[in-house]
mmCIF file of C-alpha atoms in Angstrom:
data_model
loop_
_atom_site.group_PDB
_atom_site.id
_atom_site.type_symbol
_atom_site.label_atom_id
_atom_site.label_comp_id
_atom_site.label_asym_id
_atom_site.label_seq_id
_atom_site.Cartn_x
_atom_site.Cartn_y
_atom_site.Cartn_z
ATOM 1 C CA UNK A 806 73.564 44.273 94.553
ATOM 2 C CA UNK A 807 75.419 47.288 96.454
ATOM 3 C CA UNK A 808 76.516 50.229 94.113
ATOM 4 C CA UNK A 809 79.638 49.580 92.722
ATOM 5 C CA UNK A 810 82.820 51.380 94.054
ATOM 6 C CA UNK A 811 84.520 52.725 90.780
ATOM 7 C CA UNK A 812 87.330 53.875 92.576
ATOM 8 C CA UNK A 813 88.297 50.060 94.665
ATOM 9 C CA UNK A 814 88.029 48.636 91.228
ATOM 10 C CA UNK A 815 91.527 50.790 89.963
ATOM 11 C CA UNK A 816 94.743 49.828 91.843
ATOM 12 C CA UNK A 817 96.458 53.369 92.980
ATOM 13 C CA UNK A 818 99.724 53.147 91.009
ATOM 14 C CA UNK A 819 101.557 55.753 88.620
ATOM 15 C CA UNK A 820 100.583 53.843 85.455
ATOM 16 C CA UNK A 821 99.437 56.295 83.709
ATOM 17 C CA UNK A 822 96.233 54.569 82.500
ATOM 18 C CA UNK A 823 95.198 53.318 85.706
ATOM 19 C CA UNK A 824 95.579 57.260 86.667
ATOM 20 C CA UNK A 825 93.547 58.445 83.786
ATOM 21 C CA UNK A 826 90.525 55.423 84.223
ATOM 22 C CA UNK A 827 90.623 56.491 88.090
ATOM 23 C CA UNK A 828 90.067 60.214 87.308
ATOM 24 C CA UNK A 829 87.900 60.018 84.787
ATOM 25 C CA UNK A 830 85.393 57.480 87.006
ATOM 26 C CA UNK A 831 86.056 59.828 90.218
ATOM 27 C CA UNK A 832 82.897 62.181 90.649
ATOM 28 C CA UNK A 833 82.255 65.890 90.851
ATOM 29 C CA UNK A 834 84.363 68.449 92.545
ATOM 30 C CA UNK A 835 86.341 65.478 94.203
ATOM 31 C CA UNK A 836 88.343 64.911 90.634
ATOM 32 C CA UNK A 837 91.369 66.758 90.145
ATOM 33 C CA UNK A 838 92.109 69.427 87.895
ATOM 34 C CA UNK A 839 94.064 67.275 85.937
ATOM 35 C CA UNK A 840 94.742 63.261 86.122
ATOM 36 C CA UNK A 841 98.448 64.166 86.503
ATOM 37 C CA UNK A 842 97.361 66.979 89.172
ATOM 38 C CA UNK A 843 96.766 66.593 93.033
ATOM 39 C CA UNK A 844 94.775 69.688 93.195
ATOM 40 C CA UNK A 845 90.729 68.968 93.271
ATOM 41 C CA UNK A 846 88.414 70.930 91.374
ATOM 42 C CA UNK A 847 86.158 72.385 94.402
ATOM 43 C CA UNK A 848 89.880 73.457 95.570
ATOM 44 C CA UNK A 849 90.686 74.905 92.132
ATOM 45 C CA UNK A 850 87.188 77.151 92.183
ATOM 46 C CA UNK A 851 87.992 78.143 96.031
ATOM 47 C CA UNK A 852 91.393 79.779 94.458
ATOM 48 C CA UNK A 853 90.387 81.334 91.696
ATOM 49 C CA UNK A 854 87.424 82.526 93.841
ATOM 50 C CA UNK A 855 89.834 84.253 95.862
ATOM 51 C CA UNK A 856 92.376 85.581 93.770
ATOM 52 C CA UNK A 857 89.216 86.807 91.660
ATOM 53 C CA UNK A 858 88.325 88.975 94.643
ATOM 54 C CA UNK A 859 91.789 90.138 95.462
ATOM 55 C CA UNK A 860 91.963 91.550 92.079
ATOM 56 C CA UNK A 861 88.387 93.242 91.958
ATOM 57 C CA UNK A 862 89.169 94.676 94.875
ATOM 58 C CA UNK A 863 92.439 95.890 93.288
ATOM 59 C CA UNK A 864 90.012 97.170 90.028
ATOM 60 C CA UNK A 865 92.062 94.586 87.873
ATOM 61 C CA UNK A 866 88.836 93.702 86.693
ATOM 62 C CA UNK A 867 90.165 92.756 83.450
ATOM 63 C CA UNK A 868 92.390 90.093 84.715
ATOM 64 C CA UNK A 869 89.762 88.944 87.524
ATOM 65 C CA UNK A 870 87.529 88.149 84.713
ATOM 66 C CA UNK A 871 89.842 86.173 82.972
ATOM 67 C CA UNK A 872 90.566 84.086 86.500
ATOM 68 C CA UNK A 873 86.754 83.425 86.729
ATOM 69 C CA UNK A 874 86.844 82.334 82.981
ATOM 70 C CA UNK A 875 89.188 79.489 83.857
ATOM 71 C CA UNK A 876 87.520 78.231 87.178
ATOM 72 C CA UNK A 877 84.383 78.500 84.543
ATOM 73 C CA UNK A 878 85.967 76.340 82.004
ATOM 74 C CA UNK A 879 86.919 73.850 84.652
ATOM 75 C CA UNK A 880 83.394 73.685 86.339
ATOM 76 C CA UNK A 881 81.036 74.630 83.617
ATOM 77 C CA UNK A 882 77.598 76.170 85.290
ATOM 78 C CA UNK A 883 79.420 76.551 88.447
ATOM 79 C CA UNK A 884 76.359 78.822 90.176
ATOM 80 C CA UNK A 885 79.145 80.156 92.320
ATOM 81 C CA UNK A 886 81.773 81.422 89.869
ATOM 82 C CA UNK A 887 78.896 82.316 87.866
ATOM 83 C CA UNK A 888 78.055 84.715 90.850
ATOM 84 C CA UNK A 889 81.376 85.711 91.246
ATOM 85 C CA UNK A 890 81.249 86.978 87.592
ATOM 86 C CA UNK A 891 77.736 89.031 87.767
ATOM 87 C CA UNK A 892 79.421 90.818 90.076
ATOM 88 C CA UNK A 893 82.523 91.548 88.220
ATOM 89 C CA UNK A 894 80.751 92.364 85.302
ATOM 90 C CA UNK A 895 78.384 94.580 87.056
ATOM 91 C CA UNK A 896 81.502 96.515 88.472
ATOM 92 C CA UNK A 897 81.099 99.713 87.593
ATOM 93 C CA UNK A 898 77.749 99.451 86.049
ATOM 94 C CA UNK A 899 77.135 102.822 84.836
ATOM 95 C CA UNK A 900 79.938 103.108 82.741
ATOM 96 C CA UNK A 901 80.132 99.361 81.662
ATOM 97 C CA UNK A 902 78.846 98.096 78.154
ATOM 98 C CA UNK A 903 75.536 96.806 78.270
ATOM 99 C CA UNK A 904 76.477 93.485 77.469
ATOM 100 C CA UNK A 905 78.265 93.664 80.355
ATOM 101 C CA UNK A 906 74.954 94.774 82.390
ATOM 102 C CA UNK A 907 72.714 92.468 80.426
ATOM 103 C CA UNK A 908 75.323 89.116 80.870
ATOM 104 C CA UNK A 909 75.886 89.783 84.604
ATOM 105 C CA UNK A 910 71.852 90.279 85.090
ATOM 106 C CA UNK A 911 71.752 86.905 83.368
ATOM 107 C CA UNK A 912 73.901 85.687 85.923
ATOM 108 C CA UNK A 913 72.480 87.157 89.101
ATOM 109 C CA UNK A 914 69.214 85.141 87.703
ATOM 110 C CA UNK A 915 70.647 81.743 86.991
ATOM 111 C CA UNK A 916 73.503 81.195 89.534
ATOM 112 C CA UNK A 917 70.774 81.664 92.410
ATOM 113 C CA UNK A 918 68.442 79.485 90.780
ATOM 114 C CA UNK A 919 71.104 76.508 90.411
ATOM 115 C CA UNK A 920 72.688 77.521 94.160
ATOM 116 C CA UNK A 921 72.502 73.421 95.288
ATOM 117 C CA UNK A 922 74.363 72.603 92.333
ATOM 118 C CA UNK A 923 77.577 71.146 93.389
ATOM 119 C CA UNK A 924 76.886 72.003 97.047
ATOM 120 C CA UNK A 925 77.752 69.358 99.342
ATOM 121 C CA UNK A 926 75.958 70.709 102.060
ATOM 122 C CA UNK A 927 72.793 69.317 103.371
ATOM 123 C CA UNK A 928 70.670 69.997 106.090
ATOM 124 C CA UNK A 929 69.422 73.636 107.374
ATOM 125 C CA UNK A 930 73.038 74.944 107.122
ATOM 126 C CA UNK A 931 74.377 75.600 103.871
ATOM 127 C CA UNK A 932 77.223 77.600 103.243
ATOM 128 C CA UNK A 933 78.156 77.423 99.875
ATOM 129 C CA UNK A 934 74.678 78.132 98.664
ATOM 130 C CA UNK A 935 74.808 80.546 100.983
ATOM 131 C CA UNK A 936 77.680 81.998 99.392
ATOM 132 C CA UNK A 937 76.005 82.018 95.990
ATOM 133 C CA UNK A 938 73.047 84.080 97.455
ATOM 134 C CA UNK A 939 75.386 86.310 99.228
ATOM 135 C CA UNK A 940 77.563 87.473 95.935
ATOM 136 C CA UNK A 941 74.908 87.862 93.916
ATOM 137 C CA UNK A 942 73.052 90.545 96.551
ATOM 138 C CA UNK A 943 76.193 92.129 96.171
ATOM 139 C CA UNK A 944 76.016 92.232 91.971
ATOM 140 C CA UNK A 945 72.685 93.774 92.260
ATOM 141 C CA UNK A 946 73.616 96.243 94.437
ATOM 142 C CA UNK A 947 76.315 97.037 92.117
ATOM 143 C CA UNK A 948 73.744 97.017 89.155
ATOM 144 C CA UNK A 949 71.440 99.458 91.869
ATOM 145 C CA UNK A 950 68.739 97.075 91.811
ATOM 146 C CA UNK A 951 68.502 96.900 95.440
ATOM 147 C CA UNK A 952 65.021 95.148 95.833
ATOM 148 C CA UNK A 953 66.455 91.964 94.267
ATOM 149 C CA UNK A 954 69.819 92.148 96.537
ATOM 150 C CA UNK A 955 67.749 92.676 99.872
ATOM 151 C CA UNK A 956 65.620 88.893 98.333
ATOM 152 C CA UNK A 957 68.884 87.453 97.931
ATOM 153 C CA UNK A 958 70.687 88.731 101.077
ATOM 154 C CA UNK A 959 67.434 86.999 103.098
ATOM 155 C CA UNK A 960 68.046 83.850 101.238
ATOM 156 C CA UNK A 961 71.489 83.971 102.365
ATOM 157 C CA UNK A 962 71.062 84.330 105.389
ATOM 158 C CA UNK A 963 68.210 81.410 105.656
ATOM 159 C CA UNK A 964 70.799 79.299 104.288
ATOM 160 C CA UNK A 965 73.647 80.537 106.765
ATOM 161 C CA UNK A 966 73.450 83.197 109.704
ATOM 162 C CA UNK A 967 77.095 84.129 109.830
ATOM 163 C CA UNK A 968 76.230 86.064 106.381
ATOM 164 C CA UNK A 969 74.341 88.635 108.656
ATOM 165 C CA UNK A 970 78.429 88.417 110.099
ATOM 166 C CA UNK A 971 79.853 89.289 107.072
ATOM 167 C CA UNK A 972 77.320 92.025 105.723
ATOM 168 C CA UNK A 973 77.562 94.023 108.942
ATOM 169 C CA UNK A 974 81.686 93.679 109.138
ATOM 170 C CA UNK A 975 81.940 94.915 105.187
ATOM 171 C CA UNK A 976 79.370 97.929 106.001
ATOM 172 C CA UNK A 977 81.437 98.850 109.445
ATOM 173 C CA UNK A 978 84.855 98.936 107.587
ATOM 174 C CA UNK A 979 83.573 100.664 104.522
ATOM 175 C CA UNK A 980 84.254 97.885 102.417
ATOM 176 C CA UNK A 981 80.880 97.570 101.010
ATOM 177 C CA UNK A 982 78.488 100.376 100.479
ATOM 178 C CA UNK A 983 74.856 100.033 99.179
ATOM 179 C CA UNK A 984 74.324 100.728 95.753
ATOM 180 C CA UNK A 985 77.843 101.986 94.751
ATOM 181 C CA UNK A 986 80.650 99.706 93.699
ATOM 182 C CA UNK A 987 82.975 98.827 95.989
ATOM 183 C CA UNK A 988 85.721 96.418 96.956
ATOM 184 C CA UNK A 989 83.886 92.789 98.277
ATOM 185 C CA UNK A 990 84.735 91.739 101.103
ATOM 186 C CA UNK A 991 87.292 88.385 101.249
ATOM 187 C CA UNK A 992 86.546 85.225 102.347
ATOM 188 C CA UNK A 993 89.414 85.318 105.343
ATOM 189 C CA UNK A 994 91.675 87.986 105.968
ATOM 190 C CA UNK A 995 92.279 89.552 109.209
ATOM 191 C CA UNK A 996 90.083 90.545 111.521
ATOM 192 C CA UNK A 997 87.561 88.315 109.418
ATOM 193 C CA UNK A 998 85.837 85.863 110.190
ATOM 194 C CA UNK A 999 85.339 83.373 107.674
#
């Protein structure tokens, strides 16, 4: 028998049960936010990714914490927020708490190791794994442990060349500097390339 389509099965109408049955059955990042919402998860994570970095970059890293909190709460285990947060918390790593050091270690070793999950990608091309890698080389950096960034800059860029791209473009404008903390670079923006 062919798999059954869970989503046929529902009629698209604004009864509000239908709604609720259809995005409770609907998979993975394709669900929305909310049954009432129109906004998809992986869309949700890409915003708070981004306002995340806007505000690191702007040391609120107080509020960007609390940004990556709620993209956690609505993708729990997301390896990519989870990235996203090692590198907040290791922010300042000398003078940060050592729970703060300690809890974005832990993260710099599980995000990576859980960089598939929720990918969509497939094939020898995989930018959102890519990503994952990518942030986290910048966390260790942050937390000076540069042997473990340079493994997980190479996996990024196995996964996805243009990384190489956006490595060399933070170095050039300052943006990123080995070791020390420093503003990430964005995902877009101008003059980047995204």
């Amino acid at each position: 028998a062919p798999p059954l389509d869970t989503n046929a099965a529902i009629p698209d109408t604004h009864d509000d049960y239908a709604r609720l049955a259809k995005w409770v059955l609907t998979p993975g990042s394709s669900r929305t936010i909310s049954p009432m919402s129109s906004i998809t998860l992986a869309d949700f994570v890409t915003h708070q990714l981004r306002v995340a970095d806007e505000l690191s970059g702007a040391r609120s890293l107080r509020d960007a914490h609390a940004v990556l909190r709620e993209a956690l709460e609505a993708v729990p285990g997301d390896p990519l927020v989870l990235a996203a947060l090692a590198g907040v918390l290791a922010e300042g790593a000398t003078n940060a708490p050592v729970s703060d050091r300690k809890q974005s270690e832990c993260y710099c070793r599980y995000a990576p190791a859980h960089a598939s999950l929720h990918a969509t990608e497939s094939g020898p091309v995989r930018p959102r794994e890519a990503e994952v890698h990518y942030r986290i080389s910048l966390a260790w950096q942050k937390l000076a442990r540069v042997d473990m960034a340079l493994g997980e800059i190479a996996e990024a860029v196995k996964l996805n060349r243009t990384t190489v791209y956006r490595l060399l473009s933070a170095l050039a404008s300052g943006e990123h500097r080995c070791c020390h903390p420093g503003p990430h670079p964005s995902r877009t923006g101008p003059g980047r390339r995204p």
